CSV table of C-alpha atoms and ligand atoms in Angstrom, one decimal:
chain,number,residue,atom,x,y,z
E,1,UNK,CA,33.6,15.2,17.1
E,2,UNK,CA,32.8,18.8,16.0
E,3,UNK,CA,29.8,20.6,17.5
E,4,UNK,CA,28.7,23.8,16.5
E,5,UNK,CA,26.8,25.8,19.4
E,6,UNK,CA,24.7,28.9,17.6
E,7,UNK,CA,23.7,31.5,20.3
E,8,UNK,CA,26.6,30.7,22.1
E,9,UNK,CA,27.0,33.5,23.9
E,10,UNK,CA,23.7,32.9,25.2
E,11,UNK,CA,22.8,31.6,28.5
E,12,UNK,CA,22.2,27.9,27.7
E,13,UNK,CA,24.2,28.1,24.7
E,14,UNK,CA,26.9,29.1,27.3
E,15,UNK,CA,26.5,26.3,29.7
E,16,UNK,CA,26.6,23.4,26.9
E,17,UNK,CA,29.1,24.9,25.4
E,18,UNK,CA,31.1,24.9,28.4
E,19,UNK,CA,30.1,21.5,29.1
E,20,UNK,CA,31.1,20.1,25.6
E,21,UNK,CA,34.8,21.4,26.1
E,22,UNK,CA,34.9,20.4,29.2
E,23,UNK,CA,34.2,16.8,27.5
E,24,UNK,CA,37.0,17.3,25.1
E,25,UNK,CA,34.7,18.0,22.0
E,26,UNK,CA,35.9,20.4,19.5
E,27,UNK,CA,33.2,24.0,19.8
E,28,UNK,CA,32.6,25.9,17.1
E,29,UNK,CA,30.2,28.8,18.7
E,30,UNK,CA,28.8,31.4,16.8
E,31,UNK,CA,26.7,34.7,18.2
E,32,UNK,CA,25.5,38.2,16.7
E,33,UNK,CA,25.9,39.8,20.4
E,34,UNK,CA,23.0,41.8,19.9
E,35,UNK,CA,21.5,44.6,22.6
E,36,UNK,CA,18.4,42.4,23.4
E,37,UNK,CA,19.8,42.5,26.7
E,38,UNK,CA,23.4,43.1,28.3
E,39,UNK,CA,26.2,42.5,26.1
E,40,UNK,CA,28.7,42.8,28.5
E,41,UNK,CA,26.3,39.3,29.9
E,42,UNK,CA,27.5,37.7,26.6
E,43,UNK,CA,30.9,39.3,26.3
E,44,UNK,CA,31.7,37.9,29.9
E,45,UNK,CA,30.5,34.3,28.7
E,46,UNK,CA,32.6,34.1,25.9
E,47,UNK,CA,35.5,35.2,27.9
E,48,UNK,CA,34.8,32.5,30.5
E,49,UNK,CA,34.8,30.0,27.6
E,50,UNK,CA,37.7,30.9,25.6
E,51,UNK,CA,39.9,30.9,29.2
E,52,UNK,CA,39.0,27.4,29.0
E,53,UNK,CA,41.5,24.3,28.2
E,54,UNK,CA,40.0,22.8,24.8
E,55,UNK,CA,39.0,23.7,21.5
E,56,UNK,CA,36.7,26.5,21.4
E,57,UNK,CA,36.1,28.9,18.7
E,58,UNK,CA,34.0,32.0,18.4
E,59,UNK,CA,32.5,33.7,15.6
E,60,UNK,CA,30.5,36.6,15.9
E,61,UNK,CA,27.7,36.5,13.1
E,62,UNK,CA,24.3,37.0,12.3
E,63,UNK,CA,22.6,33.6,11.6
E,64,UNK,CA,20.4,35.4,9.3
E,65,UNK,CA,23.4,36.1,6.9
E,66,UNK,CA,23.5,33.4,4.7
E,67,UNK,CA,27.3,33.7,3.5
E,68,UNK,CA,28.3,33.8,6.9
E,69,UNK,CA,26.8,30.6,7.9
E,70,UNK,CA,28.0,28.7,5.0
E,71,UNK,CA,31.5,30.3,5.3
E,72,UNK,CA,32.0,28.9,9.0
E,73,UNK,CA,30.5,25.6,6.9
E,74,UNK,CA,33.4,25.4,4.7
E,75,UNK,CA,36.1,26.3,7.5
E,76,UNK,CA,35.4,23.5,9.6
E,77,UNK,CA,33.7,19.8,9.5
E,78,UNK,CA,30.4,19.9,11.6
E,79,UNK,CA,29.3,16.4,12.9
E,80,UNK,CA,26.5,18.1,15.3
E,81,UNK,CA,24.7,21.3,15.7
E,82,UNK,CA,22.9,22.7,18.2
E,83,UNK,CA,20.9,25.5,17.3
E,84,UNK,CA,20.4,28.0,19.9
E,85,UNK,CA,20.6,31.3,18.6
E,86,UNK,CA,16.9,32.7,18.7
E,87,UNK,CA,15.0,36.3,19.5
E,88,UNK,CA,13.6,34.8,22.9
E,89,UNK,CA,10.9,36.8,25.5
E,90,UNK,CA,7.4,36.5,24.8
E,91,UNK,CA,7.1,39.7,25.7
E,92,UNK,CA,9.3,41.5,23.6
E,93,UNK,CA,7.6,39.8,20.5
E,94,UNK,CA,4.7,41.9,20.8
E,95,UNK,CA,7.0,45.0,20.2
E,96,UNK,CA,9.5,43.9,17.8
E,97,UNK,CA,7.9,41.2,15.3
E,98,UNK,CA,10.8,41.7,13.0
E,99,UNK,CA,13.9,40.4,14.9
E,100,UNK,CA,11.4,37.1,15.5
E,101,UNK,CA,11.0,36.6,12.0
E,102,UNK,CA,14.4,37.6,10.6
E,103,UNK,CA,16.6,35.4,13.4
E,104,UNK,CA,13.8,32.6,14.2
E,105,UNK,CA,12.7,32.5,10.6
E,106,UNK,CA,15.0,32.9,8.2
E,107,UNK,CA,18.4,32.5,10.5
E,108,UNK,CA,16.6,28.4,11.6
E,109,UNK,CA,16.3,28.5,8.0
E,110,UNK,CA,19.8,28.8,6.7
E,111,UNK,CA,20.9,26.1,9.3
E,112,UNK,CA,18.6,23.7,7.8
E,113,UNK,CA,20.2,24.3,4.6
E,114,UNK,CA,23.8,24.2,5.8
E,115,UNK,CA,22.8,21.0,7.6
E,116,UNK,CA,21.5,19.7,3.9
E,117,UNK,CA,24.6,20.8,2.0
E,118,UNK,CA,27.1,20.3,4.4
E,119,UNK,CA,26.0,16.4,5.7
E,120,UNK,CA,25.7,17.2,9.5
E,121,UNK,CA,25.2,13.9,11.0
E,122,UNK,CA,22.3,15.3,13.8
E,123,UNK,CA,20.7,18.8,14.3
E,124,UNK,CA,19.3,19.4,17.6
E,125,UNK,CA,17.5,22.4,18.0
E,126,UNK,CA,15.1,24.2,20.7
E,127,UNK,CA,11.8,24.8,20.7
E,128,UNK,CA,9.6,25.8,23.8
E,129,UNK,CA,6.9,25.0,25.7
E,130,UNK,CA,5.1,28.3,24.8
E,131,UNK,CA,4.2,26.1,21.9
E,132,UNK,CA,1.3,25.0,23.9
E,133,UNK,CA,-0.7,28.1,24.1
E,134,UNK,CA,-3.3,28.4,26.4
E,135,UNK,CA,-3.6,24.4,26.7
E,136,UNK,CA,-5.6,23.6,29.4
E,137,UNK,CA,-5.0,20.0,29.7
E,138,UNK,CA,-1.9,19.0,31.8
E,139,UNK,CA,1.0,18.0,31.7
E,140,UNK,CA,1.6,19.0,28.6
E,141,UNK,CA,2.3,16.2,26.1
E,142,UNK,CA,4.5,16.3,23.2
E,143,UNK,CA,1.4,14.6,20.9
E,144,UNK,CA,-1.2,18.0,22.9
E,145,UNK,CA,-2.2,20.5,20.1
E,146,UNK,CA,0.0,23.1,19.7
E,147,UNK,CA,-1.8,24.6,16.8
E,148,UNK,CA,-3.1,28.1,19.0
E,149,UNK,CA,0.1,30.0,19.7
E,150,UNK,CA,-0.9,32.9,22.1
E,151,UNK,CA,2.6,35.2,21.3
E,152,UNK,CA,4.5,35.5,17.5
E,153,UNK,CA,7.5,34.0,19.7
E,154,UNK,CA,5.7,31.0,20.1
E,155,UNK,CA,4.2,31.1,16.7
E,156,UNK,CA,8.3,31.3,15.4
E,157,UNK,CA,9.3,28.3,17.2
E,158,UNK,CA,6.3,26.1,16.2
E,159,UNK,CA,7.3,26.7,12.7
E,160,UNK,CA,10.6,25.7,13.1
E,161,UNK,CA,9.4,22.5,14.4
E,162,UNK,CA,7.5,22.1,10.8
E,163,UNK,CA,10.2,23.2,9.2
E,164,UNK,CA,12.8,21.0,10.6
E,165,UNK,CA,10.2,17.8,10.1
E,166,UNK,CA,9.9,18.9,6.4
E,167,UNK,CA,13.4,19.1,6.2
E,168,UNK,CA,14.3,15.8,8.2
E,169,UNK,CA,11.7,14.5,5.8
E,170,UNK,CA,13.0,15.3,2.6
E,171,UNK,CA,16.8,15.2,2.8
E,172,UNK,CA,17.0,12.9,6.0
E,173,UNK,CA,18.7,14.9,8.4
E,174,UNK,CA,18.4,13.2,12.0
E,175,UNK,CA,16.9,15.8,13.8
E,176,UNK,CA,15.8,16.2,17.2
E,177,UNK,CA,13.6,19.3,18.8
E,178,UNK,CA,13.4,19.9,22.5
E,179,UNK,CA,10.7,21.9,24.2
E,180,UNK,CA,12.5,23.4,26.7
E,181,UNK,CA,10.4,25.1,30.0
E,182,UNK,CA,11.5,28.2,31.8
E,183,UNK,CA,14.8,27.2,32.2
E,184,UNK,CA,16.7,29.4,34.7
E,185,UNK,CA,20.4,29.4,36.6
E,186,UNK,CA,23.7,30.9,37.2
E,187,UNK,CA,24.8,33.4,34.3
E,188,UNK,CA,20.7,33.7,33.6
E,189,UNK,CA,18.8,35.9,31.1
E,190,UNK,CA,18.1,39.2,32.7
E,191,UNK,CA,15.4,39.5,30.9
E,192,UNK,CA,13.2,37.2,32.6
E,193,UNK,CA,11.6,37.4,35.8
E,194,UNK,CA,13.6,35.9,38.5
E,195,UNK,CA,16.6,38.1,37.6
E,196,UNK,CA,14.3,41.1,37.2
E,197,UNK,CA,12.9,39.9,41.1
E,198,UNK,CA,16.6,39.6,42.0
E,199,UNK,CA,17.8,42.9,40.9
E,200,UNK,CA,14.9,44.5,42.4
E,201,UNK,CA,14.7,42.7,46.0
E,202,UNK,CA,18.1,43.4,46.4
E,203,UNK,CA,17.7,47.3,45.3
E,204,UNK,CA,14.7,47.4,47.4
E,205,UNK,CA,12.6,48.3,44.3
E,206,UNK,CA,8.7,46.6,44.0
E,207,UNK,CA,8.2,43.8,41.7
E,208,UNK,CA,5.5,43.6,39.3
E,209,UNK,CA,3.3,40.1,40.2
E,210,UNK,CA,1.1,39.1,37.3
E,211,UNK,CA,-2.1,37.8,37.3
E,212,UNK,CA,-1.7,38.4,41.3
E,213,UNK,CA,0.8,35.7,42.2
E,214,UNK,CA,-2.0,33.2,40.7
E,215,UNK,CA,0.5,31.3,37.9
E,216,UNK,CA,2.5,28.1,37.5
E,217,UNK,CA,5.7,28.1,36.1
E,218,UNK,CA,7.5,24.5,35.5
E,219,UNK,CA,11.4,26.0,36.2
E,220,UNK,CA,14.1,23.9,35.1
E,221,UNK,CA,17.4,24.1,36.3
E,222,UNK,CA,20.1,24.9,33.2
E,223,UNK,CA,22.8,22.3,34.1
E,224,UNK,CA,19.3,20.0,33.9
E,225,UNK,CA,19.1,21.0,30.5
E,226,UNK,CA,22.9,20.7,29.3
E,227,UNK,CA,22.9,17.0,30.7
E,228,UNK,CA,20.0,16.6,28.5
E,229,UNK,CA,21.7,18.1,25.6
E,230,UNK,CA,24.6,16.1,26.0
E,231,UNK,CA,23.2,12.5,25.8
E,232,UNK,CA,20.8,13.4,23.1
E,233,UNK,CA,24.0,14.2,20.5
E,234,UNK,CA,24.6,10.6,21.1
E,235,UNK,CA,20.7,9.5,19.6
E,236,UNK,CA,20.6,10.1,16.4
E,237,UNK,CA,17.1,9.5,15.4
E,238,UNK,CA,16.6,6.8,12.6
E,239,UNK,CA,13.6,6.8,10.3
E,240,UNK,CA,11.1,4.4,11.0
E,241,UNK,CA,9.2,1.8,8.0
E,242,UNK,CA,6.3,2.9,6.3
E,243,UNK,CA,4.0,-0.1,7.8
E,244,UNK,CA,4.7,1.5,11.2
E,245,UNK,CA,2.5,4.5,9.9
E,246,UNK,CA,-0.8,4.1,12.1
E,247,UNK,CA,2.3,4.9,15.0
E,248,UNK,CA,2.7,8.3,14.2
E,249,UNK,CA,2.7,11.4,16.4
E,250,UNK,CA,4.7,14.7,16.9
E,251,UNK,CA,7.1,12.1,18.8
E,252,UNK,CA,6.9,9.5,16.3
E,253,UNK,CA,7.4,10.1,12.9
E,254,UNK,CA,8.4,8.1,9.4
E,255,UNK,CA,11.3,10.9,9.2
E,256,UNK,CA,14.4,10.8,11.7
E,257,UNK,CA,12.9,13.6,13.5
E,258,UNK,CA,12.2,13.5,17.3
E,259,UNK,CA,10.6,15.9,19.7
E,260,UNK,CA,10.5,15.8,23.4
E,261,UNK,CA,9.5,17.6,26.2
E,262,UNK,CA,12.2,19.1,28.6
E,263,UNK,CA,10.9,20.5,32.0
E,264,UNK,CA,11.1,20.1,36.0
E,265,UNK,CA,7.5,17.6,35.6
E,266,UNK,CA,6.9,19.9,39.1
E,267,UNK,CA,5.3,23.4,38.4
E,268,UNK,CA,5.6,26.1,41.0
E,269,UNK,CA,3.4,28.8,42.0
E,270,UNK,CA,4.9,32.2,41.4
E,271,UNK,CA,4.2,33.2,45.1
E,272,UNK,CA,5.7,30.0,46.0
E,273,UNK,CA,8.6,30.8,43.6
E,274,UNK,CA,9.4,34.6,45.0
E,275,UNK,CA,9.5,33.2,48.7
E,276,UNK,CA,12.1,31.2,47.8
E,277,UNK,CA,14.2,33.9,46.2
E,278,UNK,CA,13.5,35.7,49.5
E,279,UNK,CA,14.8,33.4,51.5
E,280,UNK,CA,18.0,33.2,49.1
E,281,UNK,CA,18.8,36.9,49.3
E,282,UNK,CA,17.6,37.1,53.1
E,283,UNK,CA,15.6,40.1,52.2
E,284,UNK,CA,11.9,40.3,51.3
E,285,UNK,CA,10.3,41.8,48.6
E,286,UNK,CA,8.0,44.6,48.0
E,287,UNK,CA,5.4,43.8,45.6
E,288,UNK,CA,2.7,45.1,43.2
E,289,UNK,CA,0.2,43.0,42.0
E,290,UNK,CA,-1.3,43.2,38.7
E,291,UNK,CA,-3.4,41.5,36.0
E,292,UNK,CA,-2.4,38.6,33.6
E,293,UNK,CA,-0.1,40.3,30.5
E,294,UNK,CA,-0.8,39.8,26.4
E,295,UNK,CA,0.9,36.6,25.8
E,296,UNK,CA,1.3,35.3,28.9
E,297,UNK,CA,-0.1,32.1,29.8
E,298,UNK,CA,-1.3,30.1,33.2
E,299,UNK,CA,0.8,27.2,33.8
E,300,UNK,CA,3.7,25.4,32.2
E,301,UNK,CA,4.0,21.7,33.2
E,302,UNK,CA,6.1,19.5,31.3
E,303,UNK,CA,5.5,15.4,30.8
E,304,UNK,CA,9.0,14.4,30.1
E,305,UNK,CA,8.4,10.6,29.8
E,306,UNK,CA,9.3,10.0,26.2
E,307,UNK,CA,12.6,12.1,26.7
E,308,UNK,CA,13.5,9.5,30.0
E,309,UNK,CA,12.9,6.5,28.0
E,310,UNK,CA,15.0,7.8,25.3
E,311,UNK,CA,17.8,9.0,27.5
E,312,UNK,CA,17.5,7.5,30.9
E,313,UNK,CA,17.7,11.0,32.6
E,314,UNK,CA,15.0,13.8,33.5
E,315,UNK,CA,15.0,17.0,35.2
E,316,UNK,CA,14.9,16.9,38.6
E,317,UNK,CA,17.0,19.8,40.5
E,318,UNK,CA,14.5,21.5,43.1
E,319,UNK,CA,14.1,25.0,42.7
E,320,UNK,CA,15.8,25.4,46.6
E,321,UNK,CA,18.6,23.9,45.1
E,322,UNK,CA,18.7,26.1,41.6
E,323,UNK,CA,17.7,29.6,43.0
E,324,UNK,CA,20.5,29.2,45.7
E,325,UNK,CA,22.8,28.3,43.0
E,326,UNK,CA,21.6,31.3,41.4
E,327,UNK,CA,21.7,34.1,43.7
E,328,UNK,CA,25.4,32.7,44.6
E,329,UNK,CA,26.4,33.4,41.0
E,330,UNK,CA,24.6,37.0,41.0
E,331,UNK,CA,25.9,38.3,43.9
E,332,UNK,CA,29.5,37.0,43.1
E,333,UNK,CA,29.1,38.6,39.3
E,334,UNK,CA,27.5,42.3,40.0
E,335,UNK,CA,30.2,42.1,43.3
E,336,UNK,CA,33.4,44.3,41.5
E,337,UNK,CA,35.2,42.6,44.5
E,338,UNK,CA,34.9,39.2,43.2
E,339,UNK,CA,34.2,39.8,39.4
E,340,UNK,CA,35.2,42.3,37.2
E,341,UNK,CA,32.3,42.7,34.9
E,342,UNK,CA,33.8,45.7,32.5
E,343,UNK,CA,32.6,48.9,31.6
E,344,UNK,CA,28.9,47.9,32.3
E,345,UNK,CA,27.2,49.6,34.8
E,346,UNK,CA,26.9,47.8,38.2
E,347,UNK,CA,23.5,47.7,40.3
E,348,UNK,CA,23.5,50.4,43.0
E,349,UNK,CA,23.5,47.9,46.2
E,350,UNK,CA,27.3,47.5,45.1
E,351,UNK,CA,28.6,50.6,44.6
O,401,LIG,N1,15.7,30.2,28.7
O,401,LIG,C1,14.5,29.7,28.5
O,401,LIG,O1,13.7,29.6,29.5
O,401,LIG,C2,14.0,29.1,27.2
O,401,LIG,C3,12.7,28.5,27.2
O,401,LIG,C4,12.3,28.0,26.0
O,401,LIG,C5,13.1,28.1,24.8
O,401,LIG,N2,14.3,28.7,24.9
O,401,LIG,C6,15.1,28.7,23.7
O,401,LIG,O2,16.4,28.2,24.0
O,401,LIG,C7,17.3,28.9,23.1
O,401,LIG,C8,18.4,29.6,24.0
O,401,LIG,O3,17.8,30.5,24.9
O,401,LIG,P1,18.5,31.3,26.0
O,401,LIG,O4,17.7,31.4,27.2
O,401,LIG,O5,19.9,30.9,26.1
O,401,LIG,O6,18.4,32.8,25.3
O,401,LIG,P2,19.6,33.8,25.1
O,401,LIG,O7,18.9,35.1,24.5
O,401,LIG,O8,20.4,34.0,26.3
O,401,LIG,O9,20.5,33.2,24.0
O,401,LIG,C9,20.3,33.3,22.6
O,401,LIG,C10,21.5,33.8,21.9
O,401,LIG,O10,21.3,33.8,20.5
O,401,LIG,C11,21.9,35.0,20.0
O,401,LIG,N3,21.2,35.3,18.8
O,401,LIG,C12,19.9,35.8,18.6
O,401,LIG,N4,19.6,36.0,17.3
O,401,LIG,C13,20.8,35.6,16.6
O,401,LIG,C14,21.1,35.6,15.3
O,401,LIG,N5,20.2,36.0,14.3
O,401,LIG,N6,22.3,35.2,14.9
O,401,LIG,C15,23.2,34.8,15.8
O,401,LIG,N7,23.0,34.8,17.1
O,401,LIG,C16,21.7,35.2,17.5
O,401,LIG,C17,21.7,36.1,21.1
O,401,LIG,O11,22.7,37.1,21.0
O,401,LIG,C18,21.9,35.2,22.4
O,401,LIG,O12,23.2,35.3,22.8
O,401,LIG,C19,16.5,29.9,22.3
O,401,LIG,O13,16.2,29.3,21.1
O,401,LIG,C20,15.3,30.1,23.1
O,401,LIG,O14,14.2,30.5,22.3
O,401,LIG,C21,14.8,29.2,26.1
C-alpha cells in the first residue's frame, strides 16, 4: 500500500507518518515548509523520518500548485491519502485571510481532483471542531449545525467538508472527514497555547489567560489521533441505497463519505489545564488575565460515538499522561545537550 501524507512536516502529519513506516507502508509526504511557525520544527521532523528504516519520501511543494500535485501523481501509485497540509490557527486567520484560502481552498481542491483522475481508493482528510462555532449544545455531534463559523479558518474547513461530499458524490471517491479537537503532544505546534505556556513558564515570562481562565478545551493526545488515522485507512466508506434516504445526516450519507468526531469526550478547564503543566515543569506560572479573543470560542467537547462504533477505539489518554509526555519531549528538544536543533535560536533557560 501507498499513502500519501500532505503536511507532513507538520505535527500530526509527522506522527502518522511516522507511524505508517513504522507499519511497513510505503510514505509519500509532501510539505511547502512555510514560516507560519519554526521551520527548523519541520526541518527536524523530516529528518527524524527520513533516518527511519522504510520507505519514505519527501517532497517539498506547495499544495496549491497544481502541476506539482499531479506530477508527484504520475511518479507514484497512491492507494490512500491523508490530507493534512492546511493554514491552521484561528487566530492567525483574522490577519492573513489569503494563505486560508489559497492552501485550504484551492490546495484541498487540487487533491480532490488528483483523487478523481488518479483513482485513489480512500481520501481521509481533516476538518476541525471549530466547525461548530459558538454551539452551545454539548457534546458536540457530528449531525449539530455547523452552519455559523465564528473564524475564516473554520469557515475554510467547513467548505472542505462540502466539497469533499460533492466530490465523493459525483465521482465516488470513499472519503472520510475527521473533526479533529485541540490535539496536542510531543513535537507540538508552537503556535498554540500550551507550547506558548511552556516556553514562557519555563522563561519565567506571564502568560496571557483568556476569558480569565473561564474556557474548556477537549485536548487530545496526538498518538490518540494517529491510532485513529490508522484504522480508518482500513474503512473505506461504501455508498449506501437510495431507499435508505430518510437515514441521512452529516454521518450518513447516499455518497461514500463519512464524518466523525475525534476528541478526548473529557473537556478541561484552562485553569485546570495550566496546573497541570505546572506541575510538569515543577515551576509555576505567572499569569495575566484577560478577556475572551475574536474567534475564540467557550468549550470544545467532542461525542465520538459514531467514530467507536466504526473503529472500535476512542481517545482516551489523560491530559497527566499527554502534558508529561510533552514537556519530556520539549525539554529534551530545546536541550543542545540532548538534541541538536540547528541554526535556530534556542530559548534563553538553555543557553
Ligand atoms: N493540531 C490541532 O489541534 C488541529 C485541530 C483541528 C484541525 N487540525 C487540522 O489538522 C491538520 C494538521 O494540523 P497540524 O496541527 O499538524 O498543523 P501543522 O501546521 O503543524 O501542519 C500543517 C502542515 O501543512 C503544511 N502546509 C500548509 N499549507 C500548505 C500548502 N499549501 N502546501 C503544502 N503544505 C502546506 C505546513 O507547512 C505544515 O507543516 C490541519 O489540516 C489542521 O487544520 C489540527
Amino acid at each position: 500500500m501507498s499513502v500519501l501524507v500532505t503536511g507532513v512536516a507538520g505535527f500530526i502529519g509527522y506522527h502518522l507518518a511516522s507511524r505508517l513506516i513504522d507499519e511497513n507502508i510505503e510514505v509519500i509526504g509532501v510539505d511547502n515548509m512555510n514560516g507560519y511557525y519554526s521551520v527548523q520544527l519541520k526541518k527536524d521532523r523530516v529528518k527524524q523520518l527520513q533516518k527511519k528504516r522504510g520507505s519514505f519520501t519527501f517532497y517539498e511543494l506547495d499544495i496549491s500548485d497544481k502541476n506539482h500535485v499531479d506530477a508527484v501523481f504520475h511518479a507514484h501509485s497512491i492507494d490512500v491519502i491523508y490530507q493534512l497540509a492546511a493554514q491552521a490557527g484561528v487566530r492567525f486567520s483574522i490577519e492573513r485571510p489569503d494563505v486560508y484560502i489559497q492552501s485550504n481552498l484551492v490546495g484541498f481542491y487540487n487533491i480532490l481532483e488528483a483523487s478523481r483522475n488518479h483513482g485513489v481508493k480512500h481520501l481521509i482528510f481533516a476538518s476541525s471542531s471549530s466547525v461548530y462555532g459558538d454551539n452551545a449544545k454539548i457534546p458536540y455531534l457530528v449531525s449539530d449545525q455547523t452552519d455559523h463559523p465564528v473564524s475564516l479558518y473554520a469557515a475554510t474547513k467547513k467548505a472542505n467538508e462540502v466539497l469533499a461530499y460533492s466530490y465523493a458524490h459525483l465521482y465516488e471517491i470513499p472519503t472520510t472527514g475527521l473533526r479533529f479537537f485541540t490535539v496536542y503532544g510531543p513535537w507540538g505546534r508552537p503556535d498554540m497555547a500550551y507550547y506558548k505556556f511552556t516556553e514562557k513558564i519555563m522563561k519565567g515570562e506571564v502568560i496571557d489567560v483568556y476569558n480569565g481562565g473561564d474556557m474548556y478545551r477537549d485536548f487530545t493526545y496526538v498518538d490518540d489521533i494517529v491510532e485513529a488515522l490508522y484504522r480508518l485507512k482500513d474503512v473505506v466508506p461504501k455508498p449506501h441505497h437510495k431507499s435508505e434516504k430518510d437515514l441521512m445526516g452529516p454521518d450518513y450519507t447516499i455518497a461514500p463519505y463519512r464524518l466523525y468526531n475525534i476528541g478526548n469526550n473529557r473537556p478541561v478547564n484552562l485553569m485546570e489545564f495550566i496546573r497541570t503543566l505546572e506541575r510538569a515543569l515543577g515551576k509555576e506560572a505567572k499569569k495575566n488575565f484577560k478577556p475572551m479573543q475574536q474567534g475564540d470560542v467557550y468549550r470544545t467537547w467532542a461525542d465520538c460515538s459514531n467514530l467507536y462504533h466504526t473503529i472500535g477505539f476512542e481517545p482516551s489518554t489523560p491530559i497527566q499522561t499527554g502534558i508529561e509526555k510533552f514537556v519530556e519531549w520539549y525539554q529534551r528538544y530545546y536541550n543542545p545537550k540532548t538534541y541538536r536543533s540547528g541554526p535556530e535560536k534556542l530559548p534563553v533557560y538553555y543557553t
